[in-house]
Amino acid sequence: MLQESNYDDFATDYADENEFSLLNGYYERPATLELAGEVAGRKILDIGCGAGPLAEQLILRGATVSGFDTSQAMVDLARQRLGDDADLQVATLGEKLPYSDSSFDDAIASLVFHYLPDWTYALEEVRRVLKPGGRLIMSVNHPILYPFNHRGKDYFQLTQYTDEVAFNGKPAQLTYWHRPLHETMAALISAGFAIERVWEPPYVKDAPEGVIPEALRERDAFLSFLFFSLRSTR
């Protein structure tokens, strides 16, 4: 039986690797910040905030940030980073969120929706806490990765799968839900979001050579995550 990902089990090791890894430090996080653009004076909800590296960067850019994560250990690490007064909570995407209607200008969901089998209620709740016309910026595993990394599997089936990974050299397991692109787009549109941009970005040009695998050094881009900039239409 596949196990759900439990970040409490490896929170510190994940947070340490997340800081400077190619996929997080020089690819996903910079792309998310670029999509967010000018955030000074905006109220932003960091969905699945982890240890707080994205929230920290948003705050440095002048945003007011609230964050939540399903992992208590991750929230504790984020509080160490952001300070005791930081608005951080333990909550779970896909359940009722502990925020009032129309509380935020933007919500950012960085690599979190792919843990959910059904996006319907999660997206409804995100739209509820956004102001009218508010933005949702999100990144998820690129759907092409599942059939590429799991040969013979059906791209068109909603499928739960577990990958063996390592953080700081220590083994761990992450369990995701693969969904084909058409189902992703349908879920976003049905939830009342207009799709403003879909992006397959490159890693940043100033990434240290030591974090870039040799096979990628001559490439301008590669596929790992898929990024969306969305706007609430309700």
mmCIF file of N, CA and C in Angstrom, residues 40-115:
data_model
loop_
_atom_site.group_PDB
_atom_site.id
_atom_site.type_symbol
_atom_site.label_atom_id
_atom_site.label_comp_id
_atom_site.label_asym_id
_atom_site.label_seq_id
_atom_site.Cartn_x
_atom_site.Cartn_y
_atom_site.Cartn_z
ATOM 1 N N ALA A 40 5.214 44.140 -3.239
ATOM 2 C CA ALA A 40 5.231 45.092 -2.121
ATOM 3 C C ALA A 40 3.809 45.573 -1.819
ATOM 4 N N GLY A 41 3.440 45.481 -0.541
ATOM 5 C CA GLY A 41 2.138 45.927 -0.097
ATOM 6 C C GLY A 41 1.019 44.924 -0.283
ATOM 7 N N ARG A 42 1.313 43.754 -0.832
ATOM 8 C CA ARG A 42 0.278 42.755 -1.074
ATOM 9 C C ARG A 42 0.216 41.748 0.079
ATOM 10 N N LYS A 43 -0.980 41.259 0.353
ATOM 11 C CA LYS A 43 -1.174 40.210 1.349
ATOM 12 C C LYS A 43 -1.175 38.871 0.627
ATOM 13 N N ILE A 44 -0.278 37.984 1.029
ATOM 14 C CA ILE A 44 -0.068 36.729 0.303
ATOM 15 C C ILE A 44 -0.210 35.541 1.252
ATOM 16 N N LEU A 45 -0.892 34.512 0.800
ATOM 17 C CA LEU A 45 -0.995 33.251 1.532
ATOM 18 C C LEU A 45 -0.025 32.256 0.919
ATOM 19 N N ASP A 46 0.902 31.770 1.737
ATOM 20 C CA ASP A 46 1.878 30.761 1.306
ATOM 21 C C ASP A 46 1.325 29.388 1.677
ATOM 22 N N ILE A 47 0.812 28.680 0.679
ATOM 23 C CA ILE A 47 0.161 27.389 0.874
ATOM 24 C C ILE A 47 1.223 26.297 0.877
ATOM 25 N N GLY A 48 1.299 25.531 1.959
ATOM 26 C CA GLY A 48 2.360 24.540 2.080
ATOM 27 C C GLY A 48 3.699 25.232 2.232
ATOM 28 N N CYS A 49 3.794 26.078 3.227
ATOM 29 C CA CYS A 49 4.936 26.988 3.370
ATOM 30 C C CYS A 49 6.241 26.289 3.704
ATOM 31 N N GLY A 50 6.180 25.034 4.140
ATOM 32 C CA GLY A 50 7.408 24.333 4.496
ATOM 33 C C GLY A 50 8.184 25.083 5.556
ATOM 34 N N ALA A 51 9.495 25.136 5.402
ATOM 35 C CA ALA A 51 10.364 25.802 6.375
ATOM 36 C C ALA A 51 10.454 27.304 6.155
ATOM 37 N N GLY A 52 9.706 27.838 5.188
ATOM 38 C CA GLY A 52 9.585 29.279 5.036
ATOM 39 C C GLY A 52 10.517 29.992 4.076
ATOM 40 N N PRO A 53 11.265 29.310 3.191
ATOM 41 C CA PRO A 53 12.176 30.063 2.321
ATOM 42 C C PRO A 53 11.462 30.982 1.346
ATOM 43 N N LEU A 54 10.313 30.561 0.819
ATOM 44 C CA LEU A 54 9.579 31.419 -0.095
ATOM 45 C C LEU A 54 8.954 32.595 0.648
ATOM 46 N N ALA A 55 8.344 32.319 1.793
ATOM 47 C CA ALA A 55 7.755 33.397 2.587
ATOM 48 C C ALA A 55 8.800 34.447 2.940
ATOM 49 N N GLU A 56 9.987 34.007 3.290
ATOM 50 C CA GLU A 56 11.061 34.933 3.628
ATOM 51 C C GLU A 56 11.371 35.865 2.463
ATOM 52 N N GLN A 57 11.467 35.321 1.266
ATOM 53 C CA GLN A 57 11.771 36.143 0.094
ATOM 54 C C GLN A 57 10.628 37.106 -0.220
ATOM 55 N N LEU A 58 9.402 36.672 -0.059
ATOM 56 C CA LEU A 58 8.263 37.551 -0.293
ATOM 57 C C LEU A 58 8.234 38.692 0.710
ATOM 58 N N ILE A 59 8.543 38.391 1.961
ATOM 59 C CA ILE A 59 8.581 39.433 2.994
ATOM 60 C C ILE A 59 9.682 40.435 2.688
ATOM 61 N N LEU A 60 10.842 39.955 2.263
ATOM 62 C CA LEU A 60 11.940 40.856 1.907
ATOM 63 C C LEU A 60 11.558 41.769 0.743
ATOM 64 N N ARG A 61 10.618 41.328 -0.085
ATOM 65 C CA ARG A 61 10.154 42.131 -1.215
ATOM 66 C C ARG A 61 8.979 43.027 -0.848
ATOM 67 N N GLY A 62 8.613 43.050 0.427
ATOM 68 C CA GLY A 62 7.606 43.993 0.899
ATOM 69 C C GLY A 62 6.214 43.458 1.065
ATOM 70 N N ALA A 63 6.018 42.141 0.919
ATOM 71 C CA ALA A 63 4.689 41.556 1.086
ATOM 72 C C ALA A 63 4.414 41.252 2.557
ATOM 73 N N THR A 64 3.134 41.167 2.887
ATOM 74 C CA THR A 64 2.686 40.649 4.177
ATOM 75 C C THR A 64 2.247 39.213 3.951
ATOM 76 N N VAL A 65 2.876 38.271 4.639
ATOM 77 C CA VAL A 65 2.710 36.854 4.308
ATOM 78 C C VAL A 65 2.146 36.080 5.491
ATOM 79 N N SER A 66 1.126 35.282 5.210
ATOM 80 C CA SER A 66 0.644 34.254 6.121
ATOM 81 C C SER A 66 0.945 32.912 5.476
ATOM 82 N N GLY A 67 1.216 31.914 6.314
ATOM 83 C CA GLY A 67 1.550 30.619 5.755
ATOM 84 C C GLY A 67 0.993 29.481 6.570
ATOM 85 N N PHE A 68 0.762 28.362 5.891
ATOM 86 C CA PHE A 68 0.356 27.164 6.618
ATOM 87 C C PHE A 68 0.989 25.949 5.965
ATOM 88 N N ASP A 69 1.110 24.893 6.765
ATOM 89 C CA ASP A 69 1.627 23.623 6.283
ATOM 90 C C ASP A 69 0.978 22.521 7.104
ATOM 91 N N THR A 70 0.836 21.366 6.504
ATOM 92 C CA THR A 70 0.256 20.244 7.236
ATOM 93 C C THR A 70 1.229 19.635 8.234
ATOM 94 N N SER A 71 2.520 19.954 8.094
ATOM 95 C CA SER A 71 3.558 19.400 8.953
ATOM 96 C C SER A 71 3.896 20.361 10.094
ATOM 97 N N GLN A 72 3.679 19.916 11.327
ATOM 98 C CA GLN A 72 4.042 20.738 12.478
ATOM 99 C C GLN A 72 5.541 21.011 12.506
ATOM 100 N N ALA A 73 6.337 20.012 12.148
ATOM 101 C CA ALA A 73 7.790 20.196 12.153
ATOM 102 C C ALA A 73 8.210 21.279 11.169
ATOM 103 N N MET A 74 7.578 21.320 10.000
ATOM 104 C CA MET A 74 7.889 22.351 9.021
ATOM 105 C C MET A 74 7.491 23.734 9.530
ATOM 106 N N VAL A 75 6.328 23.838 10.134
ATOM 107 C CA VAL A 75 5.886 25.121 10.674
ATOM 108 C C VAL A 75 6.839 25.597 11.768
ATOM 109 N N ASP A 76 7.323 24.683 12.588
ATOM 110 C CA ASP A 76 8.299 25.050 13.624
ATOM 111 C C ASP A 76 9.575 25.604 12.992
ATOM 112 N N LEU A 77 10.043 24.982 11.926
ATOM 113 C CA LEU A 77 11.241 25.474 11.239
ATOM 114 C C LEU A 77 10.979 26.842 10.611
ATOM 115 N N ALA A 78 9.786 27.022 10.038
ATOM 116 C CA ALA A 78 9.452 28.317 9.449
ATOM 117 C C ALA A 78 9.406 29.409 10.506
ATOM 118 N N ARG A 79 8.905 29.077 11.678
ATOM 119 C CA ARG A 79 8.842 30.074 12.757
ATOM 120 C C ARG A 79 10.256 30.444 13.223
ATOM 121 N N GLN A 80 11.153 29.484 13.261
ATOM 122 C CA GLN A 80 12.548 29.802 13.597
ATOM 123 C C GLN A 80 13.147 30.777 12.593
ATOM 124 N N ARG A 81 12.786 30.613 11.325
ATOM 125 C CA ARG A 81 13.316 31.471 10.267
ATOM 126 C C ARG A 81 12.675 32.859 10.280
ATOM 127 N N LEU A 82 11.350 32.890 10.454
ATOM 128 C CA LEU A 82 10.601 34.124 10.246
ATOM 129 C C LEU A 82 10.301 34.885 11.519
ATOM 130 N N GLY A 83 10.489 34.239 12.675
ATOM 131 C CA GLY A 83 10.255 34.925 13.941
ATOM 132 C C GLY A 83 8.974 34.473 14.608
ATOM 133 N N ASP A 84 8.914 34.669 15.910
ATOM 134 C CA ASP A 84 7.782 34.193 16.698
ATOM 135 C C ASP A 84 6.470 34.872 16.342
ATOM 136 N N ASP A 85 6.532 36.068 15.764
ATOM 137 C CA ASP A 85 5.307 36.802 15.430
ATOM 138 C C ASP A 85 4.768 36.454 14.039
ATOM 139 N N ALA A 86 5.453 35.595 13.317
ATOM 140 C CA ALA A 86 5.006 35.243 11.971
ATOM 141 C C ALA A 86 3.644 34.562 12.022
ATOM 142 N N ASP A 87 2.789 34.883 11.063
ATOM 143 C CA ASP A 87 1.443 34.308 10.987
ATOM 144 C C ASP A 87 1.528 32.954 10.298
ATOM 145 N N LEU A 88 1.798 31.928 11.092
ATOM 146 C CA LEU A 88 1.978 30.569 10.586
ATOM 147 C C LEU A 88 1.037 29.629 11.328
ATOM 148 N N GLN A 89 0.447 28.682 10.593
ATOM 149 C CA GLN A 89 -0.477 27.746 11.204
ATOM 150 C C GLN A 89 -0.276 26.354 10.628
ATOM 151 N N VAL A 90 -0.685 25.365 11.404
ATOM 152 C CA VAL A 90 -0.778 24.003 10.904
ATOM 153 C C VAL A 90 -2.182 23.822 10.343
ATOM 154 N N ALA A 91 -2.255 23.560 9.061
ATOM 155 C CA ALA A 91 -3.531 23.344 8.377
ATOM 156 C C ALA A 91 -3.259 22.492 7.149
ATOM 157 N N THR A 92 -4.321 21.985 6.557
ATOM 158 C CA THR A 92 -4.173 21.041 5.456
ATOM 159 C C THR A 92 -4.929 21.527 4.235
ATOM 160 N N LEU A 93 -4.242 21.647 3.115
ATOM 161 C CA LEU A 93 -4.890 21.963 1.857
ATOM 162 C C LEU A 93 -5.851 20.829 1.502
ATOM 163 N N GLY A 94 -7.057 21.210 1.118
ATOM 164 C CA GLY A 94 -8.104 20.224 0.863
ATOM 165 C C GLY A 94 -9.105 20.145 1.992
ATOM 166 N N GLU A 95 -8.820 20.857 3.097
ATOM 167 C CA GLU A 95 -9.758 20.991 4.202
ATOM 168 C C GLU A 95 -10.107 22.471 4.364
ATOM 169 N N LYS A 96 -11.053 22.782 5.250
ATOM 170 C CA LYS A 96 -11.441 24.163 5.512
ATOM 171 C C LYS A 96 -10.226 24.952 5.988
ATOM 172 N N LEU A 97 -9.945 26.067 5.325
ATOM 173 C CA LEU A 97 -8.781 26.870 5.691
ATOM 174 C C LEU A 97 -9.125 27.860 6.790
ATOM 175 N N PRO A 98 -8.192 28.118 7.715
ATOM 176 C CA PRO A 98 -8.470 28.963 8.877
ATOM 177 C C PRO A 98 -8.311 30.454 8.587
ATOM 178 N N TYR A 99 -8.925 30.920 7.488
ATOM 179 C CA TYR A 99 -8.830 32.323 7.099
ATOM 180 C C TYR A 99 -10.208 32.796 6.650
ATOM 181 N N SER A 100 -10.444 34.091 6.825
ATOM 182 C CA SER A 100 -11.720 34.682 6.440
ATOM 183 C C SER A 100 -11.817 34.839 4.926
ATOM 184 N N ASP A 101 -13.043 35.012 4.457
ATOM 185 C CA ASP A 101 -13.263 35.268 3.040
ATOM 186 C C ASP A 101 -12.501 36.520 2.604
ATOM 187 N N SER A 102 -12.003 36.496 1.371
ATOM 188 C CA SER A 102 -11.399 37.681 0.739
ATOM 189 C C SER A 102 -10.282 38.288 1.579
ATOM 190 N N SER A 103 -9.416 37.437 2.124
ATOM 191 C CA SER A 103 -8.346 37.901 3.007
ATOM 192 C C SER A 103 -7.059 38.263 2.278
ATOM 193 N N PHE A 104 -6.845 37.705 1.073
ATOM 194 C CA PHE A 104 -5.524 37.798 0.445
ATOM 195 C C PHE A 104 -5.608 38.314 -0.988
ATOM 196 N N ASP A 105 -4.574 39.077 -1.353
ATOM 197 C CA ASP A 105 -4.421 39.500 -2.742
ATOM 198 C C ASP A 105 -3.950 38.345 -3.623
ATOM 199 N N ASP A 106 -3.054 37.531 -3.067
ATOM 200 C CA ASP A 106 -2.459 36.433 -3.810
ATOM 201 C C ASP A 106 -2.379 35.204 -2.911
ATOM 202 N N ALA A 107 -2.406 34.042 -3.533
ATOM 203 C CA ALA A 107 -2.064 32.787 -2.868
ATOM 204 C C ALA A 107 -1.013 32.093 -3.725
ATOM 205 N N ILE A 108 -0.036 31.501 -3.072
ATOM 206 C CA ILE A 108 1.021 30.781 -3.780
ATOM 207 C C ILE A 108 1.063 29.359 -3.254
ATOM 208 N N ALA A 109 0.917 28.415 -4.164
ATOM 209 C CA ALA A 109 0.943 26.993 -3.811
ATOM 210 C C ALA A 109 2.138 26.371 -4.511
ATOM 211 N N SER A 110 3.233 26.279 -3.808
ATOM 212 C CA SER A 110 4.497 25.816 -4.371
ATOM 213 C C SER A 110 4.658 24.317 -4.129
ATOM 214 N N LEU A 111 4.486 23.531 -5.188
ATOM 215 C CA LEU A 111 4.703 22.083 -5.140
ATOM 216 C C LEU A 111 3.881 21.410 -4.050
ATOM 217 N N VAL A 112 2.594 21.687 -4.025
ATOM 218 C CA VAL A 112 1.751 21.084 -2.997
ATOM 219 C C VAL A 112 0.491 20.419 -3.565
ATOM 220 N N PHE A 113 -0.093 20.946 -4.656
ATOM 221 C CA PHE A 113 -1.341 20.375 -5.155
ATOM 222 C C PHE A 113 -1.167 18.948 -5.651
ATOM 223 N N HIS A 114 0.054 18.577 -6.062
ATOM 224 C CA HIS A 114 0.213 17.212 -6.572
ATOM 225 C C HIS A 114 0.171 16.145 -5.474
ATOM 226 N N TYR A 115 -0.018 16.550 -4.225
ATOM 227 C CA TYR A 115 -0.247 15.574 -3.159
ATOM 228 C C TYR A 115 -1.732 15.234 -2.997
#
